[in-house]
Amino acid sequence: MELLVIPLTFSIFALGLAETASANSLELGRLRQTAYYLSPYAAPHAVAMHECQSVFGGRLLTILTSEQDERVTELLRDAGIAAPDRVWTSGKFQYGSFAWEWTTIARPFDYTNWGGSNPGIDGYCCAKIGDPDNRWRSNACTEEHHFVCEIVIN
């Protein structure tokens, strides 16, 4: 008889508790009612999107204001994640509308903080934070980077 081992990852959201994340993740800090967690591993953009939802019980980083952008940059710096280390956001170029949008909320960018000649769209259609001056860069979605998940706490 062959033993089948299935690794289980669960969110304590299922237990009714608001504060959760993968056991090896690092809570970076909070802004109002949102906690930010840094993944303990790098992954392609699509995997990061999935992991934030299924493992962390939240969503991939979605930056709507300059205040939030500054706070996340500060939290990353305090955690020792300094530029040019980069982390995925939920920003992605949508070829149908020919615009950048936050895929977690299906909303076009209102606020942006692009660095240098960014954004590019020729195969670089996913956004990450961490340009040398902590601005945003567009990159190939298949590259592996750490990511930040947002979790709303009640």
mmCIF file of N, CA, C and O in Angstrom, residues 38-45 47-48 51 86-88 142-147:
data_model
loop_
_atom_site.group_PDB
_atom_site.id
_atom_site.type_symbol
_atom_site.label_atom_id
_atom_site.label_comp_id
_atom_site.label_asym_id
_atom_site.label_seq_id
_atom_site.Cartn_x
_atom_site.Cartn_y
_atom_site.Cartn_z
ATOM 1 N N LEU A 38 5.118 39.773 4.028
ATOM 2 C CA LEU A 38 6.110 39.477 2.998
ATOM 3 C C LEU A 38 6.221 37.972 2.843
ATOM 4 O O LEU A 38 6.385 37.249 3.831
ATOM 5 N N SER A 39 6.156 37.500 1.606
ATOM 6 C CA SER A 39 6.281 36.062 1.356
ATOM 7 C C SER A 39 7.683 35.591 1.714
ATOM 8 O O SER A 39 8.650 36.325 1.534
ATOM 9 N N PRO A 40 7.808 34.369 2.190
ATOM 10 C CA PRO A 40 9.131 33.827 2.517
ATOM 11 C C PRO A 40 9.855 33.267 1.290
ATOM 12 O O PRO A 40 10.950 32.744 1.403
ATOM 13 N N TYR A 41 9.254 33.345 0.116
ATOM 14 C CA TYR A 41 9.821 32.772 -1.095
ATOM 15 C C TYR A 41 9.464 33.646 -2.297
ATOM 16 O O TYR A 41 8.546 34.450 -2.248
ATOM 17 N N ALA A 42 10.202 33.477 -3.375
ATOM 18 C CA ALA A 42 9.940 34.187 -4.625
ATOM 19 C C ALA A 42 9.068 33.309 -5.523
ATOM 20 O O ALA A 42 9.127 32.083 -5.448
ATOM 21 N N ALA A 43 8.274 33.961 -6.369
ATOM 22 C CA ALA A 43 7.389 33.232 -7.272
ATOM 23 C C ALA A 43 7.045 34.120 -8.468
ATOM 24 O O ALA A 43 7.140 35.343 -8.374
ATOM 25 N N PRO A 44 6.608 33.508 -9.572
ATOM 26 C CA PRO A 44 6.115 34.301 -10.696
ATOM 27 C C PRO A 44 4.844 35.059 -10.280
ATOM 28 O O PRO A 44 4.188 34.699 -9.286
ATOM 29 N N HIS A 45 4.480 36.058 -11.046
ATOM 30 C CA HIS A 45 3.344 36.921 -10.703
ATOM 31 C C HIS A 45 2.049 36.131 -10.497
ATOM 32 O O HIS A 45 1.342 36.347 -9.514
ATOM 33 N N VAL A 47 1.540 33.054 -9.658
ATOM 34 C CA VAL A 47 1.608 32.263 -8.426
ATOM 35 C C VAL A 47 1.452 33.179 -7.218
ATOM 36 O O VAL A 47 0.739 32.848 -6.269
ATOM 37 N N ALA A 48 2.085 34.346 -7.250
ATOM 38 C CA ALA A 48 1.952 35.301 -6.145
ATOM 39 C C ALA A 48 0.497 35.713 -5.948
ATOM 40 O O ALA A 48 0.008 35.772 -4.819
ATOM 41 N N GLU A 51 -1.237 32.690 -4.347
ATOM 42 C CA GLU A 51 -0.804 32.447 -2.970
ATOM 43 C C GLU A 51 -1.402 33.466 -2.001
ATOM 44 O O GLU A 51 -1.791 33.107 -0.894
ATOM 45 N N ARG A 86 13.137 43.600 -5.170
ATOM 46 C CA ARG A 86 11.821 43.975 -5.666
ATOM 47 C C ARG A 86 10.760 42.988 -5.201
ATOM 48 O O ARG A 86 11.038 41.818 -5.008
ATOM 49 N N VAL A 87 9.533 43.501 -5.082
ATOM 50 C CA VAL A 87 8.397 42.655 -4.729
ATOM 51 C C VAL A 87 7.259 42.939 -5.703
ATOM 52 O O VAL A 87 7.063 44.068 -6.146
ATOM 53 N N TRP A 88 6.513 41.892 -6.021
ATOM 54 C CA TRP A 88 5.372 42.031 -6.924
ATOM 55 C C TRP A 88 4.257 42.851 -6.293
ATOM 56 O O TRP A 88 4.022 42.780 -5.091
ATOM 57 N N THR A 142 6.796 36.289 -15.682
ATOM 58 C CA THR A 142 7.341 34.959 -15.392
ATOM 59 C C THR A 142 8.543 35.002 -14.463
ATOM 60 O O THR A 142 8.950 33.952 -13.953
ATOM 61 N N GLU A 143 9.113 36.190 -14.248
ATOM 62 C CA GLU A 143 10.236 36.294 -13.308
ATOM 63 C C GLU A 143 9.749 35.971 -11.905
ATOM 64 O O GLU A 143 8.579 36.174 -11.584
ATOM 65 N N GLU A 144 10.652 35.514 -11.065
ATOM 66 C CA GLU A 144 10.285 35.202 -9.685
ATOM 67 C C GLU A 144 10.784 36.297 -8.758
ATOM 68 O O GLU A 144 11.958 36.665 -8.787
ATOM 69 N N HIS A 145 9.854 36.820 -7.969
ATOM 70 C CA HIS A 145 10.164 37.839 -6.968
ATOM 71 C C HIS A 145 9.380 37.531 -5.705
ATOM 72 O O HIS A 145 8.340 36.858 -5.753
ATOM 73 N N HIS A 146 9.850 38.045 -4.601
ATOM 74 C CA HIS A 146 9.046 37.965 -3.384
ATOM 75 C C HIS A 146 7.817 38.822 -3.609
ATOM 76 O O HIS A 146 7.754 39.600 -4.565
ATOM 77 N N PHE A 147 6.848 38.694 -2.748
ATOM 78 C CA PHE A 147 5.621 39.470 -2.923
ATOM 79 C C PHE A 147 5.053 39.852 -1.571
ATOM 80 O O PHE A 147 5.392 39.253 -0.546
#
